[in-house]
Tab-separated table of C-alpha atoms and ligand atoms in Angstrom:
chain	number	residue	atom	x	y	z
A	22	MET	CA	-33.762	-55.601	-50.242
A	23	LEU	CA	-35.145	-55.100	-46.763
A	24	SER	CA	-37.294	-58.054	-45.771
A	25	PRO	CA	-38.987	-58.049	-42.401
A	26	GLN	CA	-38.559	-61.547	-41.085
A	27	ALA	CA	-41.909	-63.242	-41.357
A	28	HIS	CA	-42.835	-65.929	-38.862
A	29	GLY	CA	-42.663	-65.679	-35.124
A	30	THR	CA	-41.307	-62.129	-34.768
A	31	HIS	CA	-43.122	-60.222	-32.069
A	32	HIS	CA	-43.733	-56.566	-32.826
A	33	PRO	CA	-44.921	-54.783	-29.707
A	34	HIS	CA	-43.272	-51.568	-30.861
A	35	ALA	CA	-44.066	-51.723	-34.568
A	36	PRO	CA	-43.717	-48.213	-36.001
A	37	THR	CA	-47.083	-46.774	-36.946
A	38	GLY	CA	-48.030	-43.673	-38.943
A	39	VAL	CA	-45.317	-41.139	-39.676
A	40	GLN	CA	-43.705	-41.017	-36.238
A	41	ARG	CA	-40.375	-42.806	-36.183
A	42	LYS	CA	-39.964	-45.197	-33.268
A	43	ALA	CA	-36.922	-44.808	-30.999
A	44	ALA	CA	-34.732	-47.849	-31.574
A	45	ILE	CA	-31.484	-49.665	-30.911
A	46	LEU	CA	-30.081	-51.297	-34.057
A	47	VAL	CA	-27.972	-54.473	-33.994
A	48	THR	CA	-26.282	-55.708	-37.193
A	49	GLY	CA	-24.922	-59.222	-37.614
A	50	ALA	CA	-27.454	-60.242	-34.986
A	51	GLY	CA	-27.308	-63.911	-35.955
A	52	GLY	CA	-23.618	-64.270	-35.035
A	53	GLU	CA	-22.215	-65.518	-31.741
A	54	MET	CA	-22.033	-62.132	-30.096
A	55	GLY	CA	-25.497	-61.170	-31.336
A	56	HIS	CA	-26.983	-64.010	-29.336
A	57	GLY	CA	-25.452	-62.820	-26.043
A	58	LEU	CA	-25.932	-59.118	-26.740
A	59	LEU	CA	-29.598	-59.380	-27.701
A	60	THR	CA	-30.376	-61.447	-24.617
A	61	MET	CA	-28.850	-58.677	-22.510
A	62	LEU	CA	-30.611	-55.866	-24.439
A	63	ARG	CA	-33.960	-57.643	-24.009
A	64	ALA	CA	-33.356	-58.002	-20.240
A	65	HIS	CA	-32.581	-54.262	-20.006
A	66	ALA	CA	-35.696	-53.435	-22.068
A	67	GLU	CA	-37.883	-55.485	-19.733
A	68	VAL	CA	-36.613	-53.446	-16.789
A	69	ALA	CA	-37.163	-50.127	-18.633
A	70	GLY	CA	-40.721	-51.134	-19.607
A	71	ASP	CA	-42.686	-48.976	-22.059
A	72	ASP	CA	-39.936	-46.357	-22.250
A	73	ALA	CA	-37.470	-48.812	-23.750
A	74	PRO	CA	-36.471	-48.182	-27.353
A	75	ALA	CA	-37.442	-50.920	-29.803
A	76	ILE	CA	-34.774	-53.545	-30.397
A	77	VAL	CA	-34.248	-53.844	-34.140
A	78	ALA	CA	-31.949	-56.582	-35.401
A	79	MET	CA	-30.725	-57.435	-38.850
A	80	ASP	CA	-28.647	-60.148	-40.416
A	81	ILE	CA	-27.887	-61.398	-43.905
A	82	ARG	CA	-29.596	-64.667	-42.943
A	83	GLU	CA	-32.879	-65.451	-41.212
A	84	LEU	CA	-32.475	-65.180	-37.458
A	85	ALA	CA	-33.041	-68.159	-35.178
A	86	PRO	CA	-36.288	-68.137	-33.167
A	87	GLU	CA	-34.496	-67.603	-29.833
A	88	ILE	CA	-32.840	-64.446	-31.214
A	89	ARG	CA	-36.081	-63.180	-32.769
A	90	GLU	CA	-37.715	-63.580	-29.352
A	91	CYS	CA	-35.381	-60.910	-27.973
A	92	CYS	CA	-36.212	-58.366	-30.683
A	93	ASP	CA	-39.126	-56.109	-31.534
A	94	HIS	CA	-38.302	-56.133	-35.241
A	95	THR	CA	-35.981	-58.305	-37.260
A	96	TYR	CA	-34.889	-57.867	-40.844
A	97	VAL	CA	-33.027	-59.975	-43.351
A	98	GLY	CA	-30.771	-57.613	-45.268
A	99	ASP	CA	-27.237	-56.743	-46.322
A	100	ILE	CA	-25.277	-53.957	-44.593
A	101	CYS	CA	-23.713	-53.180	-47.974
A	102	ASP	CA	-27.136	-52.261	-49.379
A	103	ARG	CA	-27.343	-48.475	-48.897
A	104	ALA	CA	-30.950	-48.302	-50.135
A	105	MET	CA	-32.018	-50.768	-47.470
A	106	LEU	CA	-30.283	-48.754	-44.747
A	107	GLU	CA	-32.035	-45.586	-45.989
A	108	ARG	CA	-35.349	-47.346	-45.446
A	109	LEU	CA	-34.360	-48.191	-41.861
A	110	LEU	CA	-33.455	-44.527	-41.395
A	111	ALA	CA	-36.956	-43.555	-42.495
A	112	MET	CA	-38.625	-46.030	-40.134
A	113	TYR	CA	-36.685	-45.654	-36.898
A	114	GLU	CA	-35.107	-42.968	-34.772
A	115	ILE	CA	-31.953	-44.880	-33.937
A	116	GLY	CA	-30.160	-43.799	-30.770
A	117	GLU	CA	-27.674	-46.670	-30.477
A	118	VAL	CA	-25.991	-48.955	-32.996
A	119	TYR	CA	-24.190	-52.213	-32.223
A	120	HIS	CA	-22.439	-53.030	-35.471
A	121	LEU	CA	-21.475	-56.695	-35.110
A	122	ALA	CA	-21.623	-57.872	-38.735
A	123	ALA	CA	-18.219	-58.954	-40.116
A	124	LEU	CA	-16.393	-61.668	-42.035
A	125	LEU	CA	-13.870	-63.146	-39.579
A	126	SER	CA	-10.151	-63.744	-39.967
A	127	THR	CA	-10.024	-67.232	-41.493
A	128	ARG	CA	-12.987	-66.803	-43.821
A	129	GLY	CA	-11.691	-63.377	-44.849
A	130	GLU	CA	-8.382	-64.815	-46.089
A	131	PHE	CA	-10.220	-66.943	-48.672
A	132	ALA	CA	-11.884	-63.851	-50.135
A	133	PRO	CA	-10.000	-60.764	-48.921
A	134	GLU	CA	-11.703	-58.282	-51.255
A	135	THR	CA	-15.137	-59.534	-50.205
A	136	ALA	CA	-14.051	-59.242	-46.567
A	137	HIS	CA	-12.989	-55.651	-47.222
A	138	HIS	CA	-16.281	-54.903	-48.961
A	139	VAL	CA	-18.314	-56.248	-46.028
A	140	ASN	CA	-16.076	-55.227	-43.140
A	141	VAL	CA	-15.094	-51.742	-44.284
A	142	GLY	CA	-17.871	-50.920	-46.763
A	143	GLY	CA	-20.516	-52.178	-44.322
A	144	THR	CA	-18.931	-50.235	-41.447
A	145	ILE	CA	-18.871	-46.997	-43.465
A	146	ASN	CA	-22.532	-47.533	-44.337
A	147	MET	CA	-23.455	-47.989	-40.687
A	148	LEU	CA	-21.389	-44.971	-39.588
A	149	HIS	CA	-23.036	-42.905	-42.314
A	150	LEU	CA	-26.466	-44.126	-41.219
A	151	ALA	CA	-25.670	-43.185	-37.613
A	152	ALA	CA	-24.394	-39.732	-38.615
A	153	GLU	CA	-27.514	-39.150	-40.753
A	154	GLN	CA	-29.681	-40.237	-37.836
A	155	ALA	CA	-27.940	-37.717	-35.605
A	156	ARG	CA	-28.519	-35.006	-38.218
A	157	THR	CA	-32.234	-35.781	-38.446
A	158	HIS	CA	-33.004	-36.117	-34.738
A	159	GLY	CA	-30.366	-33.741	-33.444
A	160	ARG	CA	-28.863	-36.109	-30.887
A	161	THR	CA	-25.559	-37.971	-30.855
A	162	VAL	CA	-25.880	-41.633	-31.803
A	163	LYS	CA	-23.899	-44.060	-29.661
A	164	PHE	CA	-22.029	-46.513	-31.843
A	165	PHE	CA	-20.455	-49.752	-30.603
A	166	PHE	CA	-17.847	-51.451	-32.791
A	167	PRO	CA	-16.310	-54.796	-31.775
A	168	SER	CA	-12.689	-54.660	-32.856
A	169	SER	CA	-10.272	-57.523	-32.358
A	170	ILE	CA	-6.783	-58.597	-31.323
A	171	ALA	CA	-6.468	-59.234	-35.089
A	172	ALA	CA	-5.660	-55.503	-35.335
A	173	TYR	CA	-2.199	-56.407	-33.971
A	174	GLY	CA	0.535	-58.052	-36.007
A	175	MET	CA	3.839	-59.546	-34.808
A	176	ALA	CA	6.450	-60.464	-37.390
A	177	SER	CA	7.399	-63.813	-35.801
A	178	VAL	CA	6.816	-66.066	-32.796
A	179	ALA	CA	10.028	-64.667	-31.284
A	180	ALA	CA	8.726	-61.096	-31.735
A	181	LYS	CA	5.413	-62.110	-30.181
A	182	ARG	CA	7.130	-63.633	-27.128
A	183	ALA	CA	9.387	-60.602	-26.803
A	184	ALA	CA	6.375	-58.246	-27.012
A	185	GLY	CA	4.561	-60.004	-24.125
A	186	THR	CA	1.603	-57.890	-23.004
A	187	VAL	CA	0.792	-55.276	-25.634
A	188	GLY	CA	-0.797	-51.852	-25.243
A	189	GLU	CA	-3.423	-50.403	-27.588
A	190	ASP	CA	-1.004	-48.266	-29.569
A	191	GLU	CA	1.763	-50.761	-30.352
A	192	HIS	CA	2.328	-53.464	-32.977
A	193	LEU	CA	-0.548	-52.343	-35.200
A	194	ASP	CA	0.615	-54.177	-38.343
A	195	PRO	CA	-2.168	-56.712	-38.960
A	196	HIS	CA	-1.432	-59.772	-41.111
A	197	THR	CA	-5.026	-60.540	-42.107
A	198	MET	CA	-7.557	-58.623	-44.176
A	199	TYR	CA	-9.938	-58.910	-41.210
A	200	GLY	CA	-7.316	-57.329	-38.915
A	201	CYS	CA	-6.693	-54.509	-41.433
A	202	ASN	CA	-10.444	-53.969	-41.646
A	203	LYS	CA	-10.893	-53.872	-37.853
A	204	LEU	CA	-8.078	-51.337	-37.500
A	205	GLU	CA	-9.632	-49.262	-40.282
A	206	GLY	CA	-13.039	-49.528	-38.566
A	207	GLU	CA	-11.477	-48.066	-35.403
A	208	HIS	CA	-10.034	-45.155	-37.400
A	209	LEU	CA	-13.274	-44.586	-39.292
A	210	GLY	CA	-15.228	-44.457	-36.035
A	211	ARG	CA	-12.843	-41.856	-34.652
A	212	TYR	CA	-13.077	-39.921	-37.935
A	213	TYR	CA	-16.896	-39.920	-37.939
A	214	GLU	CA	-16.957	-38.801	-34.325
A	215	PHE	CA	-14.439	-35.974	-34.517
A	216	HIS	CA	-13.771	-35.006	-38.131
A	217	TYR	CA	-16.659	-36.088	-40.376
A	218	ARG	CA	-17.369	-33.577	-43.190
A	219	LYS	CA	-14.777	-31.237	-41.729
A	220	LEU	CA	-15.197	-28.629	-44.449
A	221	ALA	CA	-18.988	-28.723	-44.892
A	222	LYS	CA	-20.847	-25.536	-43.925
A	223	ASP	CA	-23.823	-27.509	-42.540
A	224	ARG	CA	-21.619	-29.848	-40.529
A	225	THR	CA	-23.008	-31.578	-37.404
A	226	GLU	CA	-20.480	-31.533	-34.536
A	227	ARG	CA	-19.753	-35.024	-33.171
A	228	PRO	CA	-22.717	-36.836	-34.735
A	229	ILE	CA	-21.669	-40.119	-33.174
A	230	ASP	CA	-20.186	-41.278	-29.898
A	231	PHE	CA	-17.934	-44.118	-31.063
A	232	ARG	CA	-16.828	-46.781	-28.570
A	233	SER	CA	-14.859	-49.882	-29.439
A	234	ILE	CA	-13.295	-52.903	-27.734
A	235	ARG	CA	-10.512	-55.080	-29.144
A	236	PHE	CA	-11.820	-58.505	-28.205
A	237	PRO	CA	-9.687	-61.604	-27.748
A	238	GLY	CA	-10.978	-65.044	-28.830
A	239	ILE	CA	-14.419	-65.486	-27.281
A	240	ILE	CA	-15.793	-68.748	-25.938
A	241	SER	CA	-19.519	-69.262	-25.636
A	242	ALA	CA	-21.261	-72.239	-24.076
A	243	GLU	CA	-24.334	-71.637	-26.228
A	244	THR	CA	-22.864	-71.339	-29.728
A	245	VAL	CA	-19.942	-72.685	-31.766
A	246	PRO	CA	-18.077	-70.048	-33.790
A	247	SER	CA	-17.261	-70.316	-37.476
A	248	GLY	CA	-14.850	-68.533	-39.792
A	249	GLY	CA	-12.465	-67.292	-37.089
A	250	THR	CA	-8.920	-68.375	-36.216
A	251	SER	CA	-9.399	-68.375	-32.442
A	252	ASP	CA	-12.106	-71.004	-33.051
A	253	TYR	CA	-9.828	-73.856	-31.914
A	254	GLY	CA	-10.500	-72.993	-28.246
A	255	PRO	CA	-14.299	-73.210	-28.335
A	256	GLU	CA	-14.252	-76.002	-30.949
A	257	MET	CA	-12.109	-78.191	-28.686
A	258	ILE	CA	-14.485	-77.997	-25.747
A	259	HIS	CA	-17.694	-78.317	-27.789
A	260	ALA	CA	-16.279	-81.351	-29.633
A	261	ALA	CA	-15.329	-83.047	-26.348
A	262	ALA	CA	-18.768	-82.411	-24.845
A	263	ALA	CA	-20.405	-83.805	-27.983
A	264	GLY	CA	-18.152	-86.904	-27.745
A	265	LYS	CA	-16.366	-86.123	-31.032
A	266	PRO	CA	-12.615	-86.278	-31.689
A	267	TYR	CA	-10.934	-82.922	-32.363
A	268	ARG	CA	-7.943	-82.110	-34.573
A	269	CYS	CA	-6.519	-78.808	-33.359
A	270	PHE	CA	-5.202	-76.655	-36.237
A	271	VAL	CA	-2.492	-74.893	-34.175
A	272	ARG	CA	0.590	-76.053	-32.228
A	273	PRO	CA	0.199	-76.920	-28.517
A	274	ASP	CA	2.393	-73.937	-27.525
A	275	SER	CA	0.169	-71.402	-29.345
A	276	ARG	CA	-1.006	-68.753	-26.917
A	277	ILE	CA	-3.524	-65.946	-27.425
A	278	PRO	CA	-5.949	-64.227	-25.034
A	279	PHE	CA	-9.501	-65.536	-24.625
A	280	MET	CA	-12.568	-64.614	-22.604
A	281	THR	CA	-16.051	-66.011	-22.071
A	282	MET	CA	-19.044	-64.590	-23.901
A	283	PRO	CA	-20.660	-63.268	-20.673
A	284	GLU	CA	-17.433	-61.359	-19.948
A	285	ALA	CA	-17.505	-59.881	-23.481
A	286	ILE	CA	-21.131	-58.790	-23.060
A	287	ASP	CA	-20.356	-57.338	-19.623
A	288	ALA	CA	-17.509	-55.336	-21.188
A	289	ILE	CA	-19.848	-53.912	-23.852
A	290	VAL	CA	-22.456	-52.947	-21.241
A	291	ARG	CA	-19.862	-51.240	-19.035
A	292	LEU	CA	-18.213	-49.346	-21.870
A	293	MET	CA	-21.530	-48.182	-23.335
A	294	ALA	CA	-22.765	-47.044	-19.899
A	295	ALA	CA	-19.590	-45.138	-18.992
A	296	PRO	CA	-19.813	-41.331	-18.824
A	297	LYS	CA	-18.117	-39.883	-21.896
A	298	ALA	CA	-15.930	-37.662	-19.725
A	299	SER	CA	-14.283	-40.720	-18.161
A	300	LEU	CA	-13.164	-42.148	-21.526
A	301	SER	CA	-9.608	-41.343	-22.528
A	302	ARG	CA	-9.693	-43.230	-25.841
A	303	SER	CA	-12.193	-44.670	-28.290
A	304	THR	CA	-10.744	-48.200	-28.561
A	305	TYR	CA	-9.850	-50.314	-25.529
A	306	ASN	CA	-8.183	-53.650	-24.889
A	307	VAL	CA	-9.871	-56.035	-22.466
A	308	ALA	CA	-8.181	-59.117	-21.043
A	309	SER	CA	-9.183	-62.181	-19.082
A	310	PHE	CA	-7.024	-65.330	-19.463
A	311	SER	CA	-4.304	-66.352	-21.926
A	312	PRO	CA	-3.955	-70.142	-22.110
A	313	SER	CA	-1.829	-72.075	-24.575
A	314	ALA	CA	-3.654	-74.581	-26.800
A	315	ALA	CA	-2.003	-77.293	-24.646
A	316	ASP	CA	-3.449	-75.722	-21.435
A	317	PHE	CA	-6.835	-75.775	-23.081
A	318	ALA	CA	-6.507	-79.383	-24.198
A	319	ALA	CA	-5.347	-80.496	-20.717
A	320	LEU	CA	-8.353	-78.885	-19.051
A	321	VAL	CA	-10.748	-80.302	-21.654
A	322	GLN	CA	-9.270	-83.781	-21.171
A	323	SER	CA	-9.477	-83.616	-17.387
A	324	THR	CA	-13.094	-82.426	-17.630
A	325	PHE	CA	-14.182	-84.897	-20.312
A	326	PRO	CA	-12.052	-88.009	-19.681
A	327	GLY	CA	-11.604	-89.869	-22.949
A	328	ALA	CA	-11.778	-86.683	-25.064
A	329	GLU	CA	-9.683	-87.277	-28.189
A	330	ILE	CA	-7.598	-84.222	-29.065
A	331	SER	CA	-4.767	-84.287	-31.583
A	332	PHE	CA	-2.628	-81.446	-32.901
A	333	GLU	CA	-2.323	-81.077	-36.685
A	334	PRO	CA	-1.198	-77.492	-37.271
A	335	ASP	CA	-2.309	-75.785	-40.441
A	336	ALA	CA	0.562	-73.527	-41.554
A	337	GLY	CA	-1.678	-70.677	-42.703
A	338	ARG	CA	-3.916	-70.489	-39.656
A	339	GLN	CA	-0.896	-71.025	-37.382
A	340	SER	CA	0.782	-67.985	-38.936
A	341	ILE	CA	-2.283	-65.879	-38.062
A	342	ILE	CA	-2.230	-67.035	-34.428
A	343	ASP	CA	1.541	-66.442	-34.274
A	344	SER	CA	0.949	-62.832	-35.355
A	345	TRP	CA	-1.559	-62.119	-32.550
A	346	PRO	CA	-0.339	-61.077	-29.093
A	347	GLU	CA	-0.101	-63.464	-26.147
A	348	SER	CA	-1.761	-60.988	-23.863
A	349	CYS	CA	-3.172	-57.453	-23.912
A	350	ASP	CA	-2.759	-54.573	-21.483
A	351	ASP	CA	-6.266	-53.609	-20.351
A	352	SER	CA	-5.244	-51.002	-17.764
A	353	ALA	CA	-7.037	-48.168	-19.641
A	354	ALA	CA	-10.333	-50.095	-19.586
A	355	ARG	CA	-9.887	-50.871	-15.877
A	356	ARG	CA	-9.165	-47.252	-15.050
A	357	ASP	CA	-11.711	-45.520	-17.344
A	358	TRP	CA	-14.798	-47.709	-17.098
A	359	GLY	CA	-14.179	-50.234	-14.351
A	360	TRP	CA	-13.445	-53.274	-16.514
A	361	SER	CA	-12.402	-56.378	-14.654
A	362	PRO	CA	-12.567	-59.970	-15.892
A	363	SER	CA	-14.822	-62.431	-14.084
A	364	HIS	CA	-12.794	-65.564	-14.758
A	365	THR	CA	-9.528	-67.415	-14.860
A	366	LEU	CA	-9.324	-70.274	-17.367
A	367	GLU	CA	-10.189	-72.712	-14.557
A	368	THR	CA	-13.241	-70.829	-13.265
A	369	ALA	CA	-14.424	-70.186	-16.829
A	370	PHE	CA	-14.491	-73.965	-17.287
A	371	ARG	CA	-15.834	-74.891	-13.863
A	372	GLU	CA	-18.440	-72.199	-13.345
A	373	TYR	CA	-19.602	-71.290	-16.852
A	374	LEU	CA	-18.555	-73.521	-19.742
A	375	VAL	CA	-18.807	-77.034	-18.393
A	376	PRO	CA	-22.212	-76.857	-16.656
A	377	ARG	CA	-23.849	-75.106	-19.631
A	378	ILE	CA	-22.159	-77.189	-22.301
A	379	ARG	CA	-22.984	-80.455	-20.534
A	380	GLU	CA	-26.623	-79.373	-20.460
A	381	ARG	CA	-26.509	-78.445	-24.145
A	382	TYR	CA	-25.166	-81.823	-25.275
A	383	ALA	CA	-27.007	-83.960	-22.691
B	21	LIG	C1	-11.270	-64.474	-35.253
B	21	LIG	O1	-10.653	-65.488	-34.885
B	21	LIG	O2	-11.264	-64.029	-36.403
B	21	LIG	C2	-12.074	-63.732	-34.212
B	21	LIG	C3	-11.269	-62.659	-33.568
B	21	LIG	C4	-10.157	-62.998	-32.665
B	21	LIG	O3	-11.543	-61.512	-33.781
B	21	LIG	N1	-12.592	-64.630	-33.235
């Protein structure tokens, strides 16, 4: 079912009559990244004025008022519901899709088949919708897909340490359903861009322009994540700011890459704005800082004296973190579309996380 979200949604660009309204579609808009992305899309739309495409957001749950504020239309609906997506196709002329909806790595391991259904089935539906859009309006649809370091898989901690900084094309043996699904999403995007309906006589050449980033763990000052395995980083700092004790579910020596939410949003903006000719691949690593859980805890404790942090590793979640790389080679992103991180761990704390989080919990 496609339910327009009732209260509070502002609809300056509501589609009228038979003309479809140009739109940007964001799925999974209620998640952590949706919050940051929609704020940025709204800011860009304000600058573009009346020429800006409508911002259309959907999520399986009702969206929070501050997210609805950023959108022209919001819908409660399931990306696995093909009939609902067909109705969106009839209402909007979608030029860009940001497909954020997914079940993350920890949640996915409790229900792997459901994760596959949502993460792969939902992605195919969105790619199909984008390709159909391109067929009906005759223009390529830009498609952004957030992939993840979960696409990698190291056999052991020793293998992970030996691998060090990994490039996009190595160690692609994911240990989680979510990681398998992200890797498949990358392949499906490439397929829909270059090979979709290869043998059909009425084939549209390159219906979509697929661009993807393998994100590390992301830390936001505004929201607390749920269902992921990199959640220990953001959870630790939010708990300390809220004056709550925190039991970290991985060993102190666990190390994976992280970045702040503004860096992640900046990466999406840069990649989506890059001229196609400058892109040498469809999926890119990005990197910022790679602290151990102990580095994180030390900085949290020096920032919030009295913060209670203990380490009680959970074997299952630890094994997921041990399979993810310590650091990622982002040289292709730097070269092709000018990626560069804005922070070290210390400046991320000092300049972004701590001031905003203190304000949030004041
Ligand atoms: C997760 O932990 O599942 C995500 C991710 C690293 O993609 N945050």
